[in-house]
mmCIF file of C-alpha atoms and ligand atoms in Angstrom:
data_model
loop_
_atom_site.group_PDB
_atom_site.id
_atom_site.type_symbol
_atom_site.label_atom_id
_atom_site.label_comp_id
_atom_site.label_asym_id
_atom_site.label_seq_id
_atom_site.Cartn_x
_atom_site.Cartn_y
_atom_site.Cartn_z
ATOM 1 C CA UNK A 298 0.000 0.000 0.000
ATOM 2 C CA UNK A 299 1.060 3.517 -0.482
ATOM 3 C CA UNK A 300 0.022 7.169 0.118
ATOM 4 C CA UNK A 301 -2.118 9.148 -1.845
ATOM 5 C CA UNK A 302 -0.020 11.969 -1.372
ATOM 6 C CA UNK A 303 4.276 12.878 -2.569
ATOM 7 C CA UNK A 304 4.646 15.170 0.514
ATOM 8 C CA UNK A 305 3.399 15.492 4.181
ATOM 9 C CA UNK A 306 1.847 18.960 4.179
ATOM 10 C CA UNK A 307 -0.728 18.844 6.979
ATOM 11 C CA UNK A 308 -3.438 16.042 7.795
ATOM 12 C CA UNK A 309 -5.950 18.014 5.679
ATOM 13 C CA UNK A 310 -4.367 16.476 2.819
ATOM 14 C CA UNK A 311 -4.363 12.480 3.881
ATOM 15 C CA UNK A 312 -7.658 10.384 3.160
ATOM 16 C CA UNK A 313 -7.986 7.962 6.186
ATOM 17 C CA UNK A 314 -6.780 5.172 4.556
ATOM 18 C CA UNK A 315 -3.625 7.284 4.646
ATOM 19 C CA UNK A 316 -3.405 7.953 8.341
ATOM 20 C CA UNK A 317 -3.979 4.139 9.032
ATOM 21 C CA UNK A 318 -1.138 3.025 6.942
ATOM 22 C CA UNK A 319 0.722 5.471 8.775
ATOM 23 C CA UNK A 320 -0.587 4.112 12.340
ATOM 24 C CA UNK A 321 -0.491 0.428 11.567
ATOM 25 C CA UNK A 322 3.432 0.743 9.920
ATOM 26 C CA UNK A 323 4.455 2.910 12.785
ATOM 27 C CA UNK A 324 3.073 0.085 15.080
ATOM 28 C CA UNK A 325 5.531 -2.143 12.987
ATOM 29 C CA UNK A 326 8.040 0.047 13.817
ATOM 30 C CA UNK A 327 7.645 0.343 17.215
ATOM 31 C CA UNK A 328 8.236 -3.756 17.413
ATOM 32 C CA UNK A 329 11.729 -2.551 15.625
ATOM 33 C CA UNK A 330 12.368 -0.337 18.462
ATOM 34 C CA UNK A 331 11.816 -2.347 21.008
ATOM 35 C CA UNK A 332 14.771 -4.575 19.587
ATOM 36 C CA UNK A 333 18.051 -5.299 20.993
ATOM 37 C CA UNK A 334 19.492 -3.584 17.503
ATOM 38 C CA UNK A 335 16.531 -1.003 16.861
ATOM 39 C CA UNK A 336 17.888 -0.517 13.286
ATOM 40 C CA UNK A 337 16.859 -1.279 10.177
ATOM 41 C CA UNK A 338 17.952 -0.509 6.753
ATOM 42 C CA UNK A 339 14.907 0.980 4.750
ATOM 43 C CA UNK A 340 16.328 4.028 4.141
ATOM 44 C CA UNK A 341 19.913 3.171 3.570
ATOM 45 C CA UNK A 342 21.358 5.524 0.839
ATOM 46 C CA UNK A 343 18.621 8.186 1.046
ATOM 47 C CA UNK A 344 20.239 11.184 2.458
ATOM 48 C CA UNK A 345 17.721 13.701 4.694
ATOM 49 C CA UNK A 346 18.352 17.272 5.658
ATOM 50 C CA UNK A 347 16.267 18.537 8.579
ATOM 51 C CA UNK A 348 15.518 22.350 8.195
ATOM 52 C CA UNK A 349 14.547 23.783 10.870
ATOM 53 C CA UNK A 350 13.611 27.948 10.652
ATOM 54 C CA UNK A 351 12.374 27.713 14.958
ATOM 55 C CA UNK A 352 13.233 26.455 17.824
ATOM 56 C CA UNK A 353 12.307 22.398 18.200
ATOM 57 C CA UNK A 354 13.050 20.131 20.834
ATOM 58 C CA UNK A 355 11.255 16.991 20.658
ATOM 59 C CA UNK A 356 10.179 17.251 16.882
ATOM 60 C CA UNK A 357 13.759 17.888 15.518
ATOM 61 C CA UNK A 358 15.301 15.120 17.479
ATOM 62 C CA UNK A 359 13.200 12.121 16.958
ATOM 63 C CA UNK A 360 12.929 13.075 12.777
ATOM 64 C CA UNK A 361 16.496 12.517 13.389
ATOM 65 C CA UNK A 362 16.560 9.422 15.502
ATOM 66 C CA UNK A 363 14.097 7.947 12.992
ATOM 67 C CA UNK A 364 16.137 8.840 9.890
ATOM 68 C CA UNK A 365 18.998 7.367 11.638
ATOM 69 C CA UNK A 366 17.007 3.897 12.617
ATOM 70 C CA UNK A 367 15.799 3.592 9.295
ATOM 71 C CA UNK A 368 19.333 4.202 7.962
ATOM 72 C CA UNK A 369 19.107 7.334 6.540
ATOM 73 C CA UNK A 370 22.280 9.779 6.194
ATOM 74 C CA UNK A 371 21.024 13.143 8.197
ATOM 75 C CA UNK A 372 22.060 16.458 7.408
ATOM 76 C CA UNK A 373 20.874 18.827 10.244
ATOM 77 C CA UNK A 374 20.227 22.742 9.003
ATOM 78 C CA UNK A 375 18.972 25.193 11.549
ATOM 79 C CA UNK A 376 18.026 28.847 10.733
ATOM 80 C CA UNK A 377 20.458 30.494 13.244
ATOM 81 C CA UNK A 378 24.262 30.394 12.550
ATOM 82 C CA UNK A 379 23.312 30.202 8.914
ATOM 83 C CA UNK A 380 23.462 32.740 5.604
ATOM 84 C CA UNK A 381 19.477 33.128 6.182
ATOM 85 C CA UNK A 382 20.674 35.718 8.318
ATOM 86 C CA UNK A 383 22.834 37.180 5.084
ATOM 87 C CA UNK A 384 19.756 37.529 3.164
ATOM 88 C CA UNK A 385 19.391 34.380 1.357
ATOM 89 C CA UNK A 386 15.863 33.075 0.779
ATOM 90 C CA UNK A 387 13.926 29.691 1.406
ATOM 91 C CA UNK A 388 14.074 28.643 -1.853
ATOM 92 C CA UNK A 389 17.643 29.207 -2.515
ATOM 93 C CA UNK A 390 18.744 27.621 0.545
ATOM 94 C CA UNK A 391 16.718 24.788 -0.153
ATOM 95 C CA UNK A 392 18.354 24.526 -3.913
ATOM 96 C CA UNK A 393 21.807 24.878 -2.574
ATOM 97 C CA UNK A 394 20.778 22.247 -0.154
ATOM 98 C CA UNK A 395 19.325 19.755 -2.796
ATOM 99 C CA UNK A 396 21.960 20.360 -4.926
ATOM 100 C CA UNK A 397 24.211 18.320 -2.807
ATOM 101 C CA UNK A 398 21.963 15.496 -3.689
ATOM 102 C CA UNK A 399 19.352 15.291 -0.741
ATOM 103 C CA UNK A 400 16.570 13.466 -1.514
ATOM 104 C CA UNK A 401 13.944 14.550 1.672
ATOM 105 C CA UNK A 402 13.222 17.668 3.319
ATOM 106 C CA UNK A 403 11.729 18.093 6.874
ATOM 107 C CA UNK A 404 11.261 21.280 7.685
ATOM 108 C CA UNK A 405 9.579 23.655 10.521
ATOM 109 C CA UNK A 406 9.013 27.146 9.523
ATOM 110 C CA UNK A 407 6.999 30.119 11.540
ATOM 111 C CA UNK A 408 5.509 31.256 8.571
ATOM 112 C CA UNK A 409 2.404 29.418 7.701
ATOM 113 C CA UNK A 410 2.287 27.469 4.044
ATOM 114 C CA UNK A 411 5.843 27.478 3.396
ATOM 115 C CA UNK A 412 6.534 23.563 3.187
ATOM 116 C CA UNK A 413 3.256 24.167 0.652
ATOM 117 C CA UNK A 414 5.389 27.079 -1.181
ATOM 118 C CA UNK A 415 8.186 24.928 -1.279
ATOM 119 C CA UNK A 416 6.584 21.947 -2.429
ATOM 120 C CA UNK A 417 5.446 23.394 -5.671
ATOM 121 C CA UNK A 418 9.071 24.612 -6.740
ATOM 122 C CA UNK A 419 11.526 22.160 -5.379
ATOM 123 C CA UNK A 420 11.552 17.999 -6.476
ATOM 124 C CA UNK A 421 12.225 16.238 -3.522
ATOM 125 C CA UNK A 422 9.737 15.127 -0.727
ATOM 126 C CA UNK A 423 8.438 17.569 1.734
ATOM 127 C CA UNK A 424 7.240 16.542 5.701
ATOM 128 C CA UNK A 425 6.236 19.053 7.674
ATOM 129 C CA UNK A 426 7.654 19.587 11.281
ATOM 130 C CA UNK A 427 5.331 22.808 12.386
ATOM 131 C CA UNK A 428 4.268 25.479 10.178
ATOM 132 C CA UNK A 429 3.143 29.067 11.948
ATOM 133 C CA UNK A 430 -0.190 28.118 13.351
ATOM 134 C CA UNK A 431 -1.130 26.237 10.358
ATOM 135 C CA UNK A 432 -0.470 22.486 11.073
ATOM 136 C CA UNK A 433 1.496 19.653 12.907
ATOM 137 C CA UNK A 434 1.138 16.583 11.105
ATOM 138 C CA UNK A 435 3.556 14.409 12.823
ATOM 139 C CA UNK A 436 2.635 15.690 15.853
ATOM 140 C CA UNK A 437 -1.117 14.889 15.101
ATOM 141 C CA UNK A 438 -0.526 11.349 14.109
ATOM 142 C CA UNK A 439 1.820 10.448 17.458
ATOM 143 C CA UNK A 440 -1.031 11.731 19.549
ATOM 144 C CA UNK A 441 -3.586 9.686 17.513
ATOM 145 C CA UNK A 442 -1.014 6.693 17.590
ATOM 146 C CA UNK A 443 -1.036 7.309 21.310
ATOM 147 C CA UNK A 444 -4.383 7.718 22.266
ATOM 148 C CA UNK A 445 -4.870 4.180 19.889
ATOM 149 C CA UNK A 446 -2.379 2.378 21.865
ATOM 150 C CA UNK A 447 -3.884 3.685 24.876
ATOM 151 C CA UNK A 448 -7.625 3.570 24.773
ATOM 152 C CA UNK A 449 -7.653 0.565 22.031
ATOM 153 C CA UNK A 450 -9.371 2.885 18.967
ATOM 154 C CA UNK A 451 -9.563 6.480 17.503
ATOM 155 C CA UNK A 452 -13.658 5.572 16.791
ATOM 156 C CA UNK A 453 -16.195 6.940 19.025
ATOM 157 C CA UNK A 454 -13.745 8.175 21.693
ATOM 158 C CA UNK A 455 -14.375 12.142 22.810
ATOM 159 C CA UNK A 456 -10.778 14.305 22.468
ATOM 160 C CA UNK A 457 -11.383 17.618 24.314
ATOM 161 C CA UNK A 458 -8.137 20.137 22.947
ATOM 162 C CA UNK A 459 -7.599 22.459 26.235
ATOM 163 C CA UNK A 460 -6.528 25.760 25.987
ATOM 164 C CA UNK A 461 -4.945 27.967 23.205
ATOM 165 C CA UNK A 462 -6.772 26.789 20.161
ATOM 166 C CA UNK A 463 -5.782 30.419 18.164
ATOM 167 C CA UNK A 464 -2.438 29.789 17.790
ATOM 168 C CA UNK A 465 -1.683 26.151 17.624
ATOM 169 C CA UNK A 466 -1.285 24.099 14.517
ATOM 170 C CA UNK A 467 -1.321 20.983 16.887
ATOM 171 C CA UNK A 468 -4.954 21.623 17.697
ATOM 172 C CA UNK A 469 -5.783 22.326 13.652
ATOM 173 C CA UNK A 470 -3.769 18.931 12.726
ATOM 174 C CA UNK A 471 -5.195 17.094 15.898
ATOM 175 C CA UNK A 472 -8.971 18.917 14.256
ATOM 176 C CA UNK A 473 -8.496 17.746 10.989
ATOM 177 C CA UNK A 474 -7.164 14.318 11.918
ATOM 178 C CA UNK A 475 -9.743 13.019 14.880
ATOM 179 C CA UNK A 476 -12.572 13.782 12.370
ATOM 180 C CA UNK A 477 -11.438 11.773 9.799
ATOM 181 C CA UNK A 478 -10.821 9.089 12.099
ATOM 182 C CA UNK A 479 -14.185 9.069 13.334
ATOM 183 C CA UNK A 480 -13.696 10.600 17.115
ATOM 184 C CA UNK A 481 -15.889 13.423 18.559
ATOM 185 C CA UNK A 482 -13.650 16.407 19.320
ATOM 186 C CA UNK A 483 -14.111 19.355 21.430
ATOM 187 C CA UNK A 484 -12.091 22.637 22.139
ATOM 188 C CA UNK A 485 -12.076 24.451 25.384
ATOM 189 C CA UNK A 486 -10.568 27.098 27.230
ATOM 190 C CA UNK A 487 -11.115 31.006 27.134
ATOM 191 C CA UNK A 488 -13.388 32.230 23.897
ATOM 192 C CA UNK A 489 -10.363 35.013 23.748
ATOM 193 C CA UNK A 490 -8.265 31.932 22.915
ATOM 194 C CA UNK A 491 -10.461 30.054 20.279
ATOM 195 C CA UNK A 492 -11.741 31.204 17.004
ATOM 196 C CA UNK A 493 -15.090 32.683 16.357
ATOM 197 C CA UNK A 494 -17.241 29.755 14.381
ATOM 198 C CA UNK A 495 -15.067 27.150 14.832
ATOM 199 C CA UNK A 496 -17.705 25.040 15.538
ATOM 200 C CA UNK A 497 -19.300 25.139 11.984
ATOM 201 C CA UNK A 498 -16.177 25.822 9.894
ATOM 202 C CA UNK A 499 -14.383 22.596 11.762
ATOM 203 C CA UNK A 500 -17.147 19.980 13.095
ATOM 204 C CA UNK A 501 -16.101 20.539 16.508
ATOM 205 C CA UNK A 502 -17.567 20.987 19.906
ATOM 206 C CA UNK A 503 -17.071 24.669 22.342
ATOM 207 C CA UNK A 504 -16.902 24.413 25.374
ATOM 208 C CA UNK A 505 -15.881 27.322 27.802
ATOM 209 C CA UNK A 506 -16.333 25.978 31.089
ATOM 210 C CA UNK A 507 -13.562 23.523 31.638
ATOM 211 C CA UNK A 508 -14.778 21.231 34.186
ATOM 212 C CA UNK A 509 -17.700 20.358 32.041
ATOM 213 C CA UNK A 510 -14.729 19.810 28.894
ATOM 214 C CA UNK A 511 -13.786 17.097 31.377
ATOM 215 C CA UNK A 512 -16.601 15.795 32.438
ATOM 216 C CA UNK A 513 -17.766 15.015 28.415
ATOM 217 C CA UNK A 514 -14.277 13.672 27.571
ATOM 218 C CA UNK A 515 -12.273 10.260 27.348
ATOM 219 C CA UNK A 516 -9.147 12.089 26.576
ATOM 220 C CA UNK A 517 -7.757 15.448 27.322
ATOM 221 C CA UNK A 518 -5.074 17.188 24.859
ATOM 222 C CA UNK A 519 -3.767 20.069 27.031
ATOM 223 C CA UNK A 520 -2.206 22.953 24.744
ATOM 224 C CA UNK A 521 0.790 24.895 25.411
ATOM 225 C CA UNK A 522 -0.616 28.903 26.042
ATOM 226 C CA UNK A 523 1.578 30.504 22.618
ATOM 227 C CA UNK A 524 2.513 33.430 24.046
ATOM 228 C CA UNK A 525 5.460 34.613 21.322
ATOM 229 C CA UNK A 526 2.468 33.976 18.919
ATOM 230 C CA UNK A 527 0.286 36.869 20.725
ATOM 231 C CA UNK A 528 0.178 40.230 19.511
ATOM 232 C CA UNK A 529 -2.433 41.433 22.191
ATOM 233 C CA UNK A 530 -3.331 40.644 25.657
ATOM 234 C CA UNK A 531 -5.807 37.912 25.607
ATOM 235 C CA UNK A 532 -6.477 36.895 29.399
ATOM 236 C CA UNK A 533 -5.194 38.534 32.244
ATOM 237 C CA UNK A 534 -2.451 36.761 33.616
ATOM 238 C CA UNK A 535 -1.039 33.522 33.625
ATOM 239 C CA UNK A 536 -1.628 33.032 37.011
ATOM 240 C CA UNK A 537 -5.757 33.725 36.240
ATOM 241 C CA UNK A 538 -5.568 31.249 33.016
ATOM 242 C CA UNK A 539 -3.952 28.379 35.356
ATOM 243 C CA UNK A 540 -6.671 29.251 37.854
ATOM 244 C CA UNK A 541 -9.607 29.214 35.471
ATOM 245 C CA UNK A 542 -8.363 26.727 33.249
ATOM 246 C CA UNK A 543 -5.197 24.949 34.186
ATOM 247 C CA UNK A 544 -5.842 21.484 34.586
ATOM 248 C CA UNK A 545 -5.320 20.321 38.351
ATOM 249 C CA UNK A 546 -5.175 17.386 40.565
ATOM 250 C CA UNK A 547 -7.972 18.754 42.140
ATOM 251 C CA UNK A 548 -10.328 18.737 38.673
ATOM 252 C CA UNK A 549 -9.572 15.077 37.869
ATOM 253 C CA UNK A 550 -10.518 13.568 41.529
ATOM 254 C CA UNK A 551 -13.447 15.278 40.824
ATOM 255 C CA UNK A 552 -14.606 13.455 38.045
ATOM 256 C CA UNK A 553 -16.304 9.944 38.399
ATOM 257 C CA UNK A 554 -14.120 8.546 35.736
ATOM 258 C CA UNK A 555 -10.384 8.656 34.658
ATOM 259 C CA UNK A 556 -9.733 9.953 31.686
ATOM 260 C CA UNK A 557 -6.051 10.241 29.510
ATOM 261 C CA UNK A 558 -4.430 13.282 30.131
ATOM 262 C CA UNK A 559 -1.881 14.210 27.078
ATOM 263 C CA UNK A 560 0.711 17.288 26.341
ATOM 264 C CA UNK A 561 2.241 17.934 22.911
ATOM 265 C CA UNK A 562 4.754 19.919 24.977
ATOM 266 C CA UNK A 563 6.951 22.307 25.456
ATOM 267 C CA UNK A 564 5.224 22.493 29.251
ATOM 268 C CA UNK A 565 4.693 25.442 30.997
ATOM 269 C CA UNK A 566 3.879 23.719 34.527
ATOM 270 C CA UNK A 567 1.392 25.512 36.563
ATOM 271 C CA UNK A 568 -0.047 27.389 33.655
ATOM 272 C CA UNK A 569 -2.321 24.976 31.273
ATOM 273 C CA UNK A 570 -1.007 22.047 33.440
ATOM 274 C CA UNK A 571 0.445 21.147 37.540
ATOM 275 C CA UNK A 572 3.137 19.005 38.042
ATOM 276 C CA UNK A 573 0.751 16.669 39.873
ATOM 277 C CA UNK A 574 -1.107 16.202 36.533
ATOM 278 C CA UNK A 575 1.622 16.056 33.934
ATOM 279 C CA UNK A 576 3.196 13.587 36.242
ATOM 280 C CA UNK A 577 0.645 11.679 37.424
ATOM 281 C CA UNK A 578 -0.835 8.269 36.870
ATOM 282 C CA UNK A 579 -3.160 9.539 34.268
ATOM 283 C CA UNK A 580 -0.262 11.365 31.534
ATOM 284 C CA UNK A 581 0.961 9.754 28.654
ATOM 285 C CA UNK A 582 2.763 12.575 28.006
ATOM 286 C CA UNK A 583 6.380 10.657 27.999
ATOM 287 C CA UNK A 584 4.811 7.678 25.971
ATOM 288 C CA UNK A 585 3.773 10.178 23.448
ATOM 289 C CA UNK A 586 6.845 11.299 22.707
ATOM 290 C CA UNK A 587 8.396 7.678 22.732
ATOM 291 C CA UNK A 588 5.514 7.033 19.912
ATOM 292 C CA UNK A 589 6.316 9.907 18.027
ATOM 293 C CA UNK A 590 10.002 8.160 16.573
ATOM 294 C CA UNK A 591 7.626 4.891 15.198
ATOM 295 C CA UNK A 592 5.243 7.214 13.196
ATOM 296 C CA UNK A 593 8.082 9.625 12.042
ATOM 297 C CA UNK A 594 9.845 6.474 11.011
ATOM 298 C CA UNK A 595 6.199 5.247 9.227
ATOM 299 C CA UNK A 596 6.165 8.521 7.568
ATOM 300 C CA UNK A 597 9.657 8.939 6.720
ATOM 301 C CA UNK A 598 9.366 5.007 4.888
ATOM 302 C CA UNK A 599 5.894 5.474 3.116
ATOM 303 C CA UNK A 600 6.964 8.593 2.071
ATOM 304 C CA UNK A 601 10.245 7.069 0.572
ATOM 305 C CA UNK A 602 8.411 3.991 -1.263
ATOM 306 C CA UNK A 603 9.728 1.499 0.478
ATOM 307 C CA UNK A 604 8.477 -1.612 1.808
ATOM 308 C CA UNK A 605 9.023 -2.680 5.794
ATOM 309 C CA UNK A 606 11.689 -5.622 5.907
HETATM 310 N N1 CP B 155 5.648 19.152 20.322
HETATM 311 C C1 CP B 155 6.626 19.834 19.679
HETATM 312 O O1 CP B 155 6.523 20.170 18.492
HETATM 313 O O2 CP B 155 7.711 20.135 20.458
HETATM 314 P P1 CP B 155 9.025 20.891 19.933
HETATM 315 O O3 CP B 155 8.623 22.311 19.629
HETATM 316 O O4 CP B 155 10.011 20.795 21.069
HETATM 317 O O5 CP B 155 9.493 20.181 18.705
#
């Protein structure tokens, strides 16, 4: 089986047979990692330059990790240090780049739609590692992968996204993804903080009053509050947002149930989440990040043409 698409833009693009062959290879290639040798050679002789135009942690180090488990040769670019700062554009970095025979780009930009600009003028594949407050693919398919592995299906289960919903491509991949999948999906947090008709433009749920988001949900996706993606003031002060929405210990013994508590991270403890949730029994925020080398590995191989060993 293969994708119905050359590059990985955003999740709007993928049909849902798409995202499964994604899930089910990456759950192949967790098996690999769980190995005494976690290698194998898929991608041996296709060379992969990471471009990365903002700051990454977790993103920027499994894409490597999974290039290097599949074999790849990795070429790591980031913005700072280099002749961007000269005056050189995208496009001609990229050229100068390919030039040196690369074959795949993955690349995190703060401008929205420029792995889309790129896509239409350069010939190798694209993935997408964050683009402004467009989308997070990747990041949208470990969290699906997660919540899978978790909870047993995507089907029927009730996501809530907590928090920033304005300015986070996570939540617009997670939107775009969950729906396709078949899950109900809601967004809460402050209205300041999610856009006007969502509802109707994006099939999803509003809810403003958080401990009724909890109450509806089987999973909670806690968002990161974007501050250096804020032009204005939109609440008062972080210490107000963790009191009116940060998610506590205190919320979840509250509820009758337990539900999945999840993080894309960076965390900002003791503003959208406490320690005593991130940590606690109910977080899969570690595992999520564990998952997200398999399904960077599944995309990296489907995206390549290759078949699993
Ligand atoms: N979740 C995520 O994208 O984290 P980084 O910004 O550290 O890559």
């Amino acid at each position: 089986m293969q994708l119905s698409t050359k590059h990985l833009l955003g999740i709007k693009q993928l049909t849902a047979s798409d995202i499964s062959l994604i899930l089910s290879t990456a759950t192949q290639f967790k098996e690999v990692l769980q190995r005494p040798v976690k290698k194998v050679p898929s991608l041996r002789d296709v060379t992969i330059v990471n471009l990365f135009y903002e700051n990454s942690t977790r993103t920027r180090i499994s894409f490597e990790l999974a290039e290097k488990r599949l074999g790849a040769d990795t070429i790591n670019f980031s913005a700072s240090g280099s002749s961007v700062s000269k005056g050189e554009t995208l496009l001609d970095t990229v050229n100068n780049i390919l030039s040196m025979k690369v074959d795949m780009v993955v690349m995190r930009h703060s401008a929205s739609g420029a792995p889309h600009f790129l896509s239409k003028h350069i010939p190798a594949a694209i993935i997408n590692a964050g683009d402004g407050i467009n989308e997070h693919p990747t990041q949208a398919l470990l969290d699906a992968f997660s919540i899978q592995e978790k909870t047993g299906s995507l089907a029927g289960k009730k996501i809530v996204l907590i928090g920033d919903i304005m300015h986070s491509r996570v939540a617009l991949s997670n939107i775009y993804l969950l729906n396709k999948m078949g899950a109900e999906v809601m967004v809460a947090g402050p209205p300041t903080l999610i856009p006007k008709y969502i509802n109707e433009a994006l099939n999803v749920k509003v809810e403003y009053d958080i401990k009724k988001a909890l109450a509806w949900c089987d999973v909670a996706n806690v968002l990161r509050i974007q501050l250096e993606r804020q032009n204005q003031v939109l609440f008062s002060s972080l210490r107000e947002y963790n009191m009116a929405y940060g998610i506590s210990r205190k919320l979840l013994d509250e509820l009758k149930k337990e539900i999945v508590i999840m993080h894309p991270g960076p965390i900002n403890r003791g503003v959208e989440i406490d320690s005593d949730v991130a940590d606690g029994n109910e977080s899969i925020i570690l595992q999520q990040v564990e998952n997200g080398v398999a399904v960077r590995m599944a995309a990296l191989y489907l995206l390549a043409g290759n078949k699993p060993d």
